[in-house]
Amino acid sequence: MSRTTPSNGPSITGKGGELQQQASTTHPQLTTQQGIAVSDNQNSLHAYGRGPTLLEDFILREKITHFDHERIPERIVHARGTGVHGRFVLSKSLKKFTTAKVLTEKGVDVPIFVRFSTVAGGAGSVDTPRDVRGFAIKFYTKEGNWDLVGNNIPVFFIQDAMKFPDLVHAVKMEPDRGFPQAATAHDTFWDFVSLMPESLHMVMWTMSDRTIPRSLRMIEGFGVHSFRLINERSESTFVKFHWRPQLGIQSTVWDEAAKLQSADNDFHRRDMFDAVQSGRFPVWDLYVQLFTQEQADQLPYDHLDPTKLIPEEVIPLDKIGSFILDRWPDNFFAETEQVAFCPANVPPGIDFSNDPLLQGRLFSYLDTQLSRLGGPNFSQIPINAPKCPFANFQRDGHMQMQQPKGRVAYEPSSLDPASPRASMEHGFRSFAEGAGDDAKGRVRPESFADHYSQARMFYRSQSEVEQAHMASALVFELSKVQTENVRSAMVSHLLVIDPDLGKRVAAGLGLEPMPKPAADEQRVNDLAPSPALRIIDRMLPTLEGRCIAILVDDGSNVQSVVALVKAIESQNASFTIVAPKVGGAKLSDGTFCKADAQLAGAPSAQFDAVASVLTMAVGERLSHDAAAQDWFRDAFGHLKAIAACKATRLILQSAGVEPDEGVFAPEDIQAFLKAAATRLWSRESKVRTLA
Ligand code: HDE
């Protein structure tokens, strides 16, 4: 006995029967991949009603088989990502320097797809570890895809592609124990970098607040390597790409980032989703740093060394356009997971430099995509396909989606006059660079040998607060390192970068005896500091794109709540109503205010500032509630402005918070909002010990 429709069976299949009914009347027909209509999507085909499942059930087998193959290998690095569609518009033509239309045609909308990522963690890891952020942009230009595959840090850990697998093995979870996930704070990473002084400059950046961003909407992007622009006369100019968020650059403090990990695993992805879905589209300005070979020759470092940057005080940034992210993908897997970036994708007019890291990348990305996406036809997946005409003689292979017509799949040919041909005039041409006189060899250029000067420049360019954060981050990370030699090896490098930094970190670690500096610090080049490398001074005094939480409960004064909401909205910021119960609360005039989040489930780490309007009775009650105490203690500890009514002060008191100039009465809205646009850095020394 077998059943094909649940309605024939016993009562447990009744629900399936209802669904079945619905499907046939209001929804399109459910089919197999072969287009065969499915009659029952609830029950597999059994023998004798309660007997074994039959092999014959091709519907079950197809469904389960497809499911079994749903995952593809995750990216070896940058596995966790968030993708968004957008548009780039050029505002200044670089015609003098390049033939690439994307950099010469002003005012034309160029579709783009951006993928942000963390580097070390797996696809299911959290959004807010201390980590570099990938920032890859695919421009679907008229002349083919241009992939600018950058990071939110302008330099890299290593100088030569040969070391990339070692770096990644050192930073990823340790192979015997399978942890830690998404963290540099472990022995193998610090062991590796302590033995690779070329990584020290980037280590300084990763220990800065850049690696704990407030939002993906508030990070900068850098192409890192020097590229070339090639003009009509085949002349070359070097270029470095930078892009800056119009919302300003902003980071969290470390304790906040750590707490965000438990508050919301998807904090950054959700933040981007909410912004794009609500029409608050983030915008970045694209800049170029252009320089000639002669200028490059004058620099006291080698621009082909990817561990070095060129400060904008030395070669200025020129704004050439902007891009907006304004459309969330329809399907995470099809777009964000399958998008395949490759730094080798450049249109005619853009070319590569001899940076040995870039040269290695030109190979690696295509190679990894062949294994991730299963074969050579991944460029036909809609997210990867160019949006301009394309034609060639590449044929067949796994998952070929095209059905090319005709006999001719080769060149030269005379049989098909319409078959594609190369063109010297429009085609991609490489810059005709001389090979030099040097013999071939596995060598590291002498000009790449200085590993300390720019690390020092970066550290000394920071404000006092940022220097303290870096020193504390180093103490935190090295305290997780169990091998004492590794800790002292790192301190011996820090002593060279900046003796004071080395001493601070050694003191924070309780390290004795003090190790000797790893090199003669007198020989380090004292480069002029670059204030443009700071974050805190460059935070915009704006609340735009930020979010303020308002805590309410039954009886909260309706006028105060409405006034707060209006004032926040007038600053283009958003607000979240938080209440002890997610259903909401009845305000003082009897109106019901729905809550967006529950107090215990929405820690204040998720917001830029907090306001609270409560009755005395509620204040008294919540002053005994750990979630409420933590909410305010953390907001205070994370240096945020707090608008606290009289009743809320009872909670502050029980949380051990002594109100300071960053704690306001709810009526003092303008002062509160002004303080909310920044952090109260002066409070920091009172709430935590920094190295
Ligand atoms: Fe990558 N990198 N990388 N990388 N990288 C990958 O490509 C690699 C480097 C960057 O959102 C992989 O498709 C080598 C620098 C981003 O999909 C892989 C070297 C910079 C992304 C790979 C580098 C980056 C990747 C993993 C040294 C900043 C994510 C999966 C020679 C300028 C792109 C994949 C996305 C991804 C290799 C160094 C940025 C394995 C061999 C420097 C943003 O191919």
XYZ file of C-alpha atoms and ligand atoms in Angstrom:
735
model
C 0.000 0.000 0.000
C 1.379 3.454 -0.835
C -0.003 6.953 -0.665
C 0.696 9.797 -3.003
C -1.460 12.447 -1.374
C -1.500 13.089 2.338
C -5.245 13.533 2.390
C -5.596 9.748 2.039
C -3.617 9.136 5.197
C -4.000 9.351 8.930
C -4.510 12.627 10.777
C -0.799 13.595 11.221
C -0.662 14.248 7.509
C -3.648 16.561 7.639
C -1.541 19.737 7.651
C 0.234 18.605 4.544
C -3.096 18.104 2.921
C -4.067 21.699 3.636
C -0.815 23.008 2.209
C -1.354 20.871 -0.826
C -4.774 22.374 -1.317
C -3.437 25.919 -1.095
C -0.657 25.286 -3.571
C -2.952 24.167 -6.321
C -5.257 27.171 -6.015
C -3.137 30.287 -5.325
C 0.542 29.476 -5.935
C 2.536 28.414 -8.974
C 2.927 24.674 -9.335
C 5.828 23.169 -7.365
C 7.952 21.011 -9.654
C 11.135 18.973 -9.616
C 14.261 20.321 -11.331
C 13.054 18.440 -14.406
C 9.735 20.300 -14.385
C 7.643 17.369 -13.140
C 4.720 18.610 -11.008
C 4.966 17.553 -7.370
C 1.812 16.369 -5.678
C 3.059 15.980 -2.098
C 5.894 17.978 -0.572
C 5.383 16.610 2.958
C 5.749 12.821 2.737
C 8.224 10.501 1.130
C 7.095 7.363 -0.658
C 6.839 4.452 1.810
C 5.944 0.840 1.368
C 2.897 -0.249 3.309
C 2.133 3.159 4.858
C 4.534 2.713 7.808
C 7.100 0.602 5.943
C 10.524 1.469 4.477
C 11.025 4.389 2.100
C 11.264 3.359 -1.532
C 14.330 4.023 -3.701
C 11.872 4.766 -6.443
C 11.005 8.109 -4.796
C 12.823 10.304 -7.325
C 11.215 13.396 -5.827
C 12.734 12.776 -2.392
C 16.090 11.735 -3.871
C 16.356 14.817 -6.045
C 15.393 17.155 -3.183
C 17.825 15.614 -0.687
C 20.651 15.298 -3.225
C 20.386 18.955 -4.117
C 20.317 19.878 -0.448
C 23.399 17.732 0.241
C 25.302 19.818 -2.300
C 24.036 23.229 -1.211
C 27.315 24.391 0.255
C 30.381 25.273 -1.749
C 33.848 25.567 -0.207
C 34.032 28.802 1.704
C 36.710 31.323 0.813
C 39.997 30.346 2.432
C 40.236 33.932 3.661
C 37.524 36.621 3.693
C 34.919 33.869 4.114
C 32.424 35.975 6.029
C 31.049 38.697 3.842
C 28.246 41.134 3.192
C 27.411 42.182 -0.360
C 25.483 45.164 -1.726
C 24.757 46.489 -5.214
C 25.336 50.106 -6.124
C 26.457 52.652 -8.693
C 29.654 54.563 -9.348
C 29.661 57.985 -10.995
C 32.843 59.693 -12.128
C 33.034 63.433 -11.447
C 36.528 64.183 -12.748
C 37.976 62.746 -15.942
C 41.455 61.219 -15.864
C 41.683 61.352 -19.672
C 45.178 62.767 -19.496
C 46.301 59.604 -17.718
C 44.155 56.724 -18.934
C 41.997 55.410 -21.732
C 39.743 53.454 -19.337
C 36.231 54.785 -19.930
C 35.254 54.175 -16.299
C 37.855 56.813 -15.378
C 37.203 59.225 -18.256
C 33.442 59.333 -18.887
C 31.984 61.767 -16.380
C 28.432 61.455 -15.101
C 27.821 57.934 -16.415
C 26.253 55.431 -13.987
C 28.465 52.354 -13.717
C 26.786 49.443 -11.880
C 28.900 47.995 -9.070
C 28.753 45.153 -6.565
C 30.632 45.515 -3.284
C 31.529 42.752 -0.861
C 32.767 43.595 2.638
C 34.420 40.865 4.656
C 36.392 39.934 7.723
C 39.564 38.022 6.930
C 40.289 35.323 9.479
C 36.940 33.857 10.514
C 34.826 31.254 8.738
C 31.614 32.088 6.896
C 29.550 31.644 10.055
C 31.809 33.650 12.354
C 30.851 36.920 14.029
C 30.995 40.330 12.381
C 32.932 42.233 15.022
C 36.256 40.565 15.847
C 39.422 42.643 15.752
C 40.245 42.060 12.116
C 41.041 43.742 8.829
C 37.962 44.337 6.669
C 37.998 43.352 3.002
C 36.361 45.922 0.737
C 36.101 44.558 -2.799
C 34.364 46.458 -5.608
C 33.344 45.011 -8.955
C 32.703 47.735 -11.535
C 30.664 46.399 -14.468
C 32.190 48.836 -16.971
C 31.432 49.198 -20.688
C 34.852 47.719 -21.333
C 34.568 44.701 -19.088
C 34.741 44.082 -15.361
C 37.162 46.025 -13.198
C 37.709 44.526 -9.749
C 39.241 46.765 -7.131
C 39.850 44.166 -4.424
C 40.923 46.232 -1.443
C 41.001 46.328 2.335
C 40.225 48.991 4.947
C 43.960 49.260 5.674
C 46.378 50.729 3.109
C 49.270 48.300 3.672
C 49.675 44.553 3.963
C 51.480 42.123 6.288
C 53.905 40.667 3.769
C 55.956 41.801 0.803
C 55.983 38.700 -1.360
C 53.192 36.316 -2.416
C 55.410 33.413 -1.359
C 54.578 34.151 2.287
C 50.770 34.391 1.959
C 49.939 30.755 2.777
C 52.220 30.978 5.854
C 50.569 34.182 7.029
C 47.093 32.740 6.589
C 47.993 29.461 8.305
C 49.411 31.443 11.220
C 46.334 33.622 11.664
C 43.632 31.022 11.119
C 42.584 28.650 13.911
C 45.491 26.477 15.021
C 45.425 23.199 13.097
C 45.697 20.771 16.004
C 43.003 22.335 18.205
C 40.727 24.084 15.744
C 40.631 27.381 17.651
C 40.582 30.320 18.050
C 38.082 31.336 15.433
C 38.415 34.795 13.860
C 41.160 36.088 16.150
C 44.781 37.122 15.931
C 45.136 36.777 19.713
C 46.951 33.443 19.745
C 50.468 32.033 19.645
C 50.845 31.080 15.992
C 49.934 34.522 14.657
C 52.269 36.376 17.008
C 55.015 33.789 16.553
C 54.876 34.359 12.799
C 54.775 38.156 12.888
C 57.517 38.365 15.527
C 59.739 36.475 13.075
C 58.626 38.538 10.069
C 59.434 42.175 10.856
C 58.036 43.221 7.478
C 54.593 42.678 9.021
C 55.150 45.241 11.813
C 53.662 48.214 10.018
C 50.403 46.369 9.319
C 50.459 44.968 12.872
C 50.376 48.577 14.109
C 47.299 49.169 11.951
C 45.559 46.004 13.110
C 46.154 46.980 16.734
C 44.586 50.383 16.054
C 40.849 51.061 16.251
C 40.576 50.616 12.455
C 40.041 46.893 12.967
C 37.030 47.362 15.257
C 34.808 49.561 13.066
C 31.465 50.947 14.221
C 29.853 50.065 10.900
C 30.848 48.895 7.448
C 29.315 52.196 6.331
C 32.064 53.982 8.235
C 35.248 52.358 6.938
C 37.742 53.569 4.383
C 38.971 51.436 1.496
C 42.378 51.144 -0.148
C 43.607 49.349 -3.245
C 46.927 48.944 -1.356
C 49.246 48.283 -4.327
C 50.414 50.796 -6.878
C 48.684 50.222 -10.214
C 49.389 51.946 -13.504
C 47.161 54.165 -15.603
C 47.975 54.069 -19.326
C 46.946 56.888 -21.673
C 46.434 57.084 -25.446
C 50.142 57.688 -25.959
C 50.886 54.511 -23.971
C 52.416 56.618 -21.182
C 52.202 55.263 -17.674
C 51.386 57.031 -14.389
C 51.344 55.181 -11.088
C 48.091 55.252 -9.131
C 46.938 54.224 -5.694
C 43.183 54.061 -5.068
C 41.532 55.263 -1.849
C 37.851 55.539 -0.978
C 36.316 57.348 1.974
C 32.863 57.117 3.549
C 30.745 60.258 3.487
C 29.445 59.310 6.949
C 32.996 59.693 8.249
C 35.241 57.021 9.608
C 34.324 55.683 13.052
C 35.316 52.830 15.299
C 34.161 51.249 18.532
C 36.174 50.812 21.706
C 37.514 47.320 22.335
C 35.230 46.416 25.229
C 32.279 47.454 23.084
C 33.441 45.357 20.119
C 33.876 42.357 22.418
C 30.364 42.844 23.823
C 28.900 43.310 20.361
C 30.026 39.778 19.583
C 27.572 38.406 22.088
C 24.899 41.061 21.506
C 24.565 40.434 17.778
C 26.662 38.052 15.686
C 25.482 39.836 12.562
C 25.892 43.378 13.809
C 27.575 44.748 10.685
C 25.556 42.798 8.169
C 22.298 43.794 9.861
C 23.421 47.430 10.094
C 24.107 47.498 6.348
C 20.848 45.684 5.557
C 18.812 48.103 7.693
C 20.499 51.134 6.133
C 19.997 49.959 2.543
C 16.438 48.715 3.081
C 15.389 51.965 4.740
C 16.858 54.131 1.975
C 19.778 55.476 4.015
C 22.214 54.540 1.262
C 25.894 54.790 2.212
C 28.159 56.769 -0.124
C 31.942 56.749 -0.561
C 34.149 59.167 -2.492
C 36.810 57.638 -4.706
C 40.244 59.278 -4.724
C 43.459 58.660 -6.610
C 47.039 59.328 -5.676
C 48.859 59.835 -8.974
C 52.640 59.886 -9.270
C 55.335 59.440 -11.840
C 58.324 57.132 -11.886
C 60.496 60.184 -11.098
C 58.414 61.030 -8.013
C 58.499 57.392 -6.952
C 62.287 57.440 -7.212
C 62.439 60.346 -4.742
C 60.469 58.586 -1.991
C 62.486 57.317 0.989
C 60.688 53.952 0.660
C 59.766 51.761 -2.272
C 56.178 52.166 -3.483
C 56.309 48.621 -4.909
C 56.628 47.339 -1.343
C 53.029 46.726 -0.189
C 53.992 47.198 3.472
C 54.499 50.898 2.722
C 52.034 53.715 2.098
C 52.512 57.148 0.635
C 51.086 59.722 3.062
C 48.628 62.100 1.494
C 50.738 64.929 2.927
C 53.434 63.747 0.460
C 51.279 62.933 -2.576
C 47.789 64.421 -2.279
C 44.540 62.611 -2.859
C 42.458 63.748 -5.794
C 38.698 63.092 -5.651
C 37.428 61.646 -8.927
C 33.950 60.300 -8.171
C 31.574 58.653 -5.729
C 29.726 55.407 -5.331
C 26.478 54.658 -3.565
C 25.248 51.300 -2.280
C 21.529 51.246 -2.875
C 20.270 47.726 -3.528
C 20.387 44.677 -1.321
C 20.965 41.415 -3.242
C 17.949 39.220 -3.937
C 19.773 36.113 -2.843
C 22.756 35.847 -0.528
C 24.178 32.680 -2.036
C 23.704 33.556 -5.703
C 25.328 36.953 -5.331
C 27.374 37.485 -2.167
C 28.649 33.911 -1.914
C 29.246 33.327 -5.608
C 30.742 36.679 -6.513
C 34.291 36.106 -7.740
C 36.665 39.036 -7.463
C 40.063 39.035 -9.095
C 42.621 41.862 -9.084
C 43.628 40.755 -12.598
C 40.262 42.007 -13.912
C 41.148 45.457 -15.271
C 39.901 47.260 -18.383
C 42.296 48.660 -21.014
C 43.930 51.788 -19.581
C 44.615 50.273 -16.152
C 47.654 48.067 -15.670
C 49.675 46.419 -12.922
C 52.844 47.445 -11.164
C 55.611 45.018 -10.276
C 54.589 44.852 -6.626
C 55.456 41.191 -5.928
C 52.376 40.723 -3.756
C 50.092 42.034 -6.473
C 51.808 39.825 -9.011
C 51.016 36.767 -6.854
C 47.420 37.878 -6.445
C 46.998 38.052 -10.217
C 47.342 34.280 -10.221
C 45.656 33.296 -6.982
C 42.107 34.549 -7.363
C 41.275 32.792 -10.622
C 42.789 29.632 -9.254
C 40.747 29.714 -6.044
C 37.573 30.411 -7.996
C 38.046 27.343 -10.150
C 37.845 25.200 -7.057
C 35.236 27.241 -5.159
C 32.832 27.594 -8.047
C 33.458 24.229 -9.623
C 34.968 24.964 -13.028
C 35.921 27.498 -15.660
C 32.427 28.779 -16.429
C 31.898 30.680 -13.174
C 32.110 33.932 -15.126
C 28.697 33.057 -16.573
C 27.038 33.254 -13.143
C 24.974 36.463 -13.370
C 26.840 38.253 -10.548
C 30.156 37.612 -12.301
C 29.165 38.117 -15.924
C 30.234 41.374 -17.566
C 27.412 43.740 -18.488
C 29.018 44.593 -21.843
C 29.176 42.459 -24.994
C 31.758 39.684 -24.810
C 32.813 36.963 -27.217
C 35.638 34.451 -27.461
C 36.342 30.844 -28.447
C 36.422 29.370 -24.962
C 34.003 26.466 -25.002
C 32.451 23.627 -23.005
C 33.523 22.683 -19.486
C 31.481 22.021 -16.364
C 28.217 23.900 -16.165
C 28.442 25.543 -19.563
C 25.325 27.721 -19.739
C 25.823 29.156 -23.220
C 24.839 27.507 -26.483
C 27.238 29.012 -29.021
C 26.160 28.562 -32.636
C 28.188 27.710 -35.732
C 31.219 25.643 -36.764
C 33.940 28.048 -35.858
C 35.424 27.874 -32.367
C 38.967 28.795 -33.349
C 41.000 31.649 -34.782
C 42.314 32.321 -37.394
C 39.382 31.186 -39.472
C 37.845 32.140 -42.782
C 34.582 30.210 -42.473
C 32.754 32.689 -40.264
C 33.341 36.366 -41.073
C 31.357 37.381 -37.965
C 33.570 35.518 -35.471
C 35.402 37.692 -32.917
C 38.862 39.146 -33.492
C 41.457 40.870 -31.334
C 42.012 44.611 -31.851
C 45.254 46.502 -31.288
C 43.270 49.715 -31.119
C 40.705 48.786 -28.430
C 42.285 45.774 -26.817
C 44.138 45.512 -23.526
C 47.798 46.411 -23.837
C 50.390 45.973 -21.146
C 52.787 48.794 -20.382
C 56.043 48.161 -22.229
C 58.280 48.257 -19.213
C 61.969 47.500 -19.603
C 63.105 44.312 -17.919
C 66.141 45.990 -16.336
C 69.569 44.425 -16.293
C 69.186 42.290 -13.213
C 69.486 38.555 -13.486
C 66.531 36.387 -12.585
C 66.543 35.352 -8.930
C 64.589 34.736 -5.732
C 65.586 38.010 -4.144
C 64.048 40.590 -1.866
C 64.948 44.078 -3.124
C 67.254 46.054 -0.837
C 64.694 48.889 -1.050
C 62.202 46.673 0.832
C 64.530 46.242 3.834
C 63.320 48.937 6.235
C 60.516 47.437 8.319
C 60.366 49.907 11.180
C 60.197 53.476 9.850
C 56.614 53.429 8.632
C 55.456 51.441 11.663
C 56.939 54.273 13.749
C 55.387 56.899 11.506
C 51.952 55.299 11.910
C 52.242 55.053 15.701
C 53.561 58.589 16.092
C 50.850 59.976 13.817
C 48.117 58.858 16.233
C 46.425 60.931 18.926
C 47.217 60.085 22.557
C 43.943 58.199 22.952
C 44.637 56.103 19.869
C 48.179 55.344 20.988
C 46.807 54.138 24.313
C 44.304 51.926 22.478
C 47.101 50.423 20.389
C 49.290 49.740 23.399
C 46.327 48.153 25.205
C 45.392 46.056 22.174
C 48.953 44.747 22.045
C 48.828 43.916 25.766
C 45.485 42.160 25.310
C 46.627 40.101 22.339
C 50.049 39.213 23.716
C 48.487 38.251 27.042
C 46.640 35.526 25.122
C 49.962 34.246 23.808
C 51.178 31.430 26.015
C 54.740 31.191 24.717
C 56.791 33.717 26.682
C 59.551 33.968 24.051
C 57.014 35.161 21.525
C 55.827 37.900 23.879
C 59.368 39.163 24.423
C 60.229 38.894 20.739
C 57.301 41.179 19.961
C 58.275 43.649 22.670
C 61.815 43.741 21.282
C 60.359 44.900 17.948
C 58.059 47.427 19.611
C 61.067 48.939 21.380
C 62.512 49.704 17.963
C 59.268 51.107 16.569
C 58.936 53.420 19.560
C 60.792 52.882 22.843
C 57.911 54.310 24.855
C 55.429 51.925 23.172
C 57.729 48.986 23.909
C 57.990 49.971 27.568
C 54.240 50.481 27.930
C 53.471 47.070 26.477
C 56.184 45.384 28.551
C 54.736 47.009 31.693
C 51.215 45.923 30.703
C 52.425 42.345 30.255
C 54.467 42.388 33.477
C 57.386 41.342 31.293
C 60.747 40.971 33.006
C 63.556 41.236 32.212
C 63.075 43.817 29.500
C 64.232 42.331 26.192
C 66.835 44.080 24.058
C 65.550 46.041 21.035
C 65.464 43.854 17.928
C 67.481 46.418 15.957
C 69.296 49.680 16.507
C 66.421 52.123 16.936
C 68.699 55.064 16.052
C 68.847 53.726 12.524
C 65.101 53.950 12.033
C 64.118 56.728 9.681
C 62.074 59.436 11.447
C 59.463 60.098 8.788
C 57.178 63.090 9.256
C 53.955 62.069 11.044
C 50.798 61.953 8.934
C 47.795 63.248 10.919
C 45.554 62.007 8.075
C 46.139 58.490 9.421
C 44.196 59.157 12.626
C 40.564 58.275 13.163
C 39.422 60.151 16.234
C 40.263 63.658 15.055
C 38.657 62.872 11.720
C 35.297 61.672 13.090
C 32.626 63.902 11.591
C 30.557 65.815 14.182
C 27.384 64.250 12.831
C 24.691 61.864 13.972
C 23.735 60.991 10.408
C 23.585 57.251 9.953
C 23.894 56.648 13.702
C 21.280 55.149 16.019
C 20.098 56.245 19.481
C 18.174 53.966 21.824
C 15.287 55.313 23.893
C 14.348 53.209 26.911
C 10.684 53.425 27.890
C 8.221 51.484 30.028
C 4.660 51.894 31.255
C 3.982 55.476 32.284
C 6.978 57.062 30.490
C 6.370 60.749 29.819
C 4.989 60.955 26.308
C 6.140 64.554 25.651
C 9.738 63.685 26.533
C 9.700 60.633 24.281
C 8.172 62.521 21.324
C 10.612 65.418 21.739
C 13.566 63.002 21.690
C 12.275 61.218 18.599
C 11.748 64.484 16.700
C 15.159 65.837 17.625
C 16.903 62.610 16.619
C 15.100 62.471 13.286
C 15.934 66.114 12.579
C 19.603 65.084 12.631
C 19.097 62.266 10.081
C 19.811 59.725 12.770
C 17.598 56.766 13.600
C 16.206 55.629 16.929
C 15.273 52.325 18.512
C 12.604 52.068 21.185
C 13.773 49.655 23.859
C 11.473 48.402 26.611
C 11.650 45.664 29.237
C 9.064 43.788 27.133
C 9.251 43.721 23.359
C 5.490 44.220 23.059
C 6.026 47.814 24.180
C 4.667 50.090 26.881
C 1.687 52.330 27.660
C 3.006 55.895 27.861
C 1.802 58.609 30.296
C -1.153 59.657 28.114
C -2.340 56.097 27.601
C -0.988 55.731 24.052
C 0.705 52.459 23.367
C 4.299 52.636 22.167
C 5.534 49.524 20.393
C 9.103 48.525 21.212
C 11.696 47.590 18.593
C 13.792 45.597 21.027
C 13.745 44.047 24.469
C 16.028 45.569 27.082
C 17.787 42.312 28.008
C 18.227 41.372 24.345
C 19.505 44.691 23.020
C 22.643 45.656 24.953
C 23.621 49.308 24.682
C 26.759 48.325 22.746
C 24.464 48.263 19.709
C 23.697 51.996 19.883
C 25.636 55.218 19.536
C 24.006 56.851 22.559
C 21.159 56.033 24.945
C 18.260 58.020 26.369
C 15.880 56.872 29.050
C 12.470 58.201 30.126
C 10.968 56.257 33.023
C 8.607 56.710 35.972
C 10.099 56.630 39.473
C 8.458 53.265 40.097
C 10.036 51.755 36.986
C 13.405 53.348 37.799
C 13.256 51.803 41.267
C 12.348 48.394 39.804
C 15.019 48.436 37.102
C 17.692 49.539 39.552
C 17.592 45.906 40.755
C 17.750 44.481 37.250
C 21.162 43.318 35.996
C 20.308 43.865 32.317
C 19.308 47.474 33.016
C 22.414 48.090 35.118
C 24.657 46.625 32.396
C 22.862 48.697 29.784
C 23.856 51.967 31.416
C 27.195 50.818 32.814
C 28.274 49.743 29.334
C 26.963 52.887 27.638
C 28.987 54.883 30.149
C 32.025 52.626 29.821
C 31.865 52.843 26.050
C 32.088 56.631 26.388
C 28.610 57.320 25.053
C 26.319 60.225 25.838
C 23.412 59.322 28.118
C 20.138 61.218 28.525
C 18.863 60.105 31.916
C 15.701 61.275 33.679
C 15.514 61.438 37.480
C 14.255 57.855 37.732
C 17.013 56.598 35.450
C 19.589 58.060 37.825
C 18.496 55.414 40.353
C 19.700 52.776 37.891
C 22.937 54.677 37.226
C 23.553 54.767 40.953
C 22.976 51.050 41.415
C 25.273 50.409 38.417
C 28.011 52.433 40.091
C 27.954 55.134 37.405
C 28.813 58.623 38.611
C 27.184 61.058 36.163
C 29.679 63.320 34.396
C 29.485 65.962 31.663
C 28.299 63.283 29.221
C 25.137 62.524 31.213
C 22.241 64.875 30.452
C 18.650 65.454 31.530
C 16.257 64.349 28.756
C 15.113 68.008 28.404
C 18.654 69.012 27.522
C 18.202 67.406 24.112
C 20.493 69.548 21.965
C 23.458 69.196 24.306
C 22.803 65.449 24.512
C 22.703 65.067 20.732
C 25.875 67.112 20.286
C 27.708 64.830 22.700
C 26.103 61.762 21.076
C 27.872 62.572 17.800
C 31.235 61.761 19.321
C 32.629 59.816 22.261
C 33.629 61.270 25.613
C 37.310 60.489 25.373
C 38.018 62.413 28.566
C 35.959 59.800 30.445
C 38.119 56.916 29.319
C 40.852 57.175 31.951
C 38.140 57.078 34.633
C 36.534 53.880 33.414
C 39.421 51.664 32.370
C 43.127 51.189 32.764
C 44.905 51.543 29.462
C 48.461 50.523 28.803
Fe 43.324 38.331 -1.106
N 42.501 36.511 -1.527
N 45.174 37.547 -1.353
N 44.189 40.086 -0.516
N 41.521 39.122 -0.801
C 41.196 36.229 -1.533
O 40.155 35.020 -3.235
C 45.449 36.339 -1.925
C 45.510 40.375 -0.482
C 41.229 40.423 -0.535
O 34.933 39.559 -1.116
C 40.909 34.858 -2.062
O 38.110 34.534 -4.056
C 46.870 36.163 -2.088
C 45.730 41.781 -0.332
C 39.795 40.591 -0.414
O 35.281 37.793 -2.359
C 42.298 34.298 -2.406
C 47.430 37.314 -1.589
C 44.491 42.346 -0.267
C 39.261 39.326 -0.640
C 43.179 35.462 -2.041
C 46.360 38.175 -1.130
C 43.535 41.274 -0.390
C 40.360 38.431 -0.884
C 40.069 34.007 -1.179
C 48.908 37.653 -1.502
C 44.131 43.806 -0.070
C 37.795 38.941 -0.595
C 38.794 33.743 -1.941
C 49.657 37.425 -2.680
C 44.537 44.670 -1.151
C 37.115 39.172 -1.896
C 38.940 34.455 -3.174
C 35.656 38.817 -1.798
C 40.217 37.072 -1.188
C 44.495 35.403 -2.264
C 46.603 39.428 -0.521
C 42.128 41.526 -0.359
C 42.678 33.025 -1.712
C 47.540 34.930 -2.659
C 47.079 42.496 -0.278
C 39.050 41.879 -0.095
O 42.396 33.997 -3.763
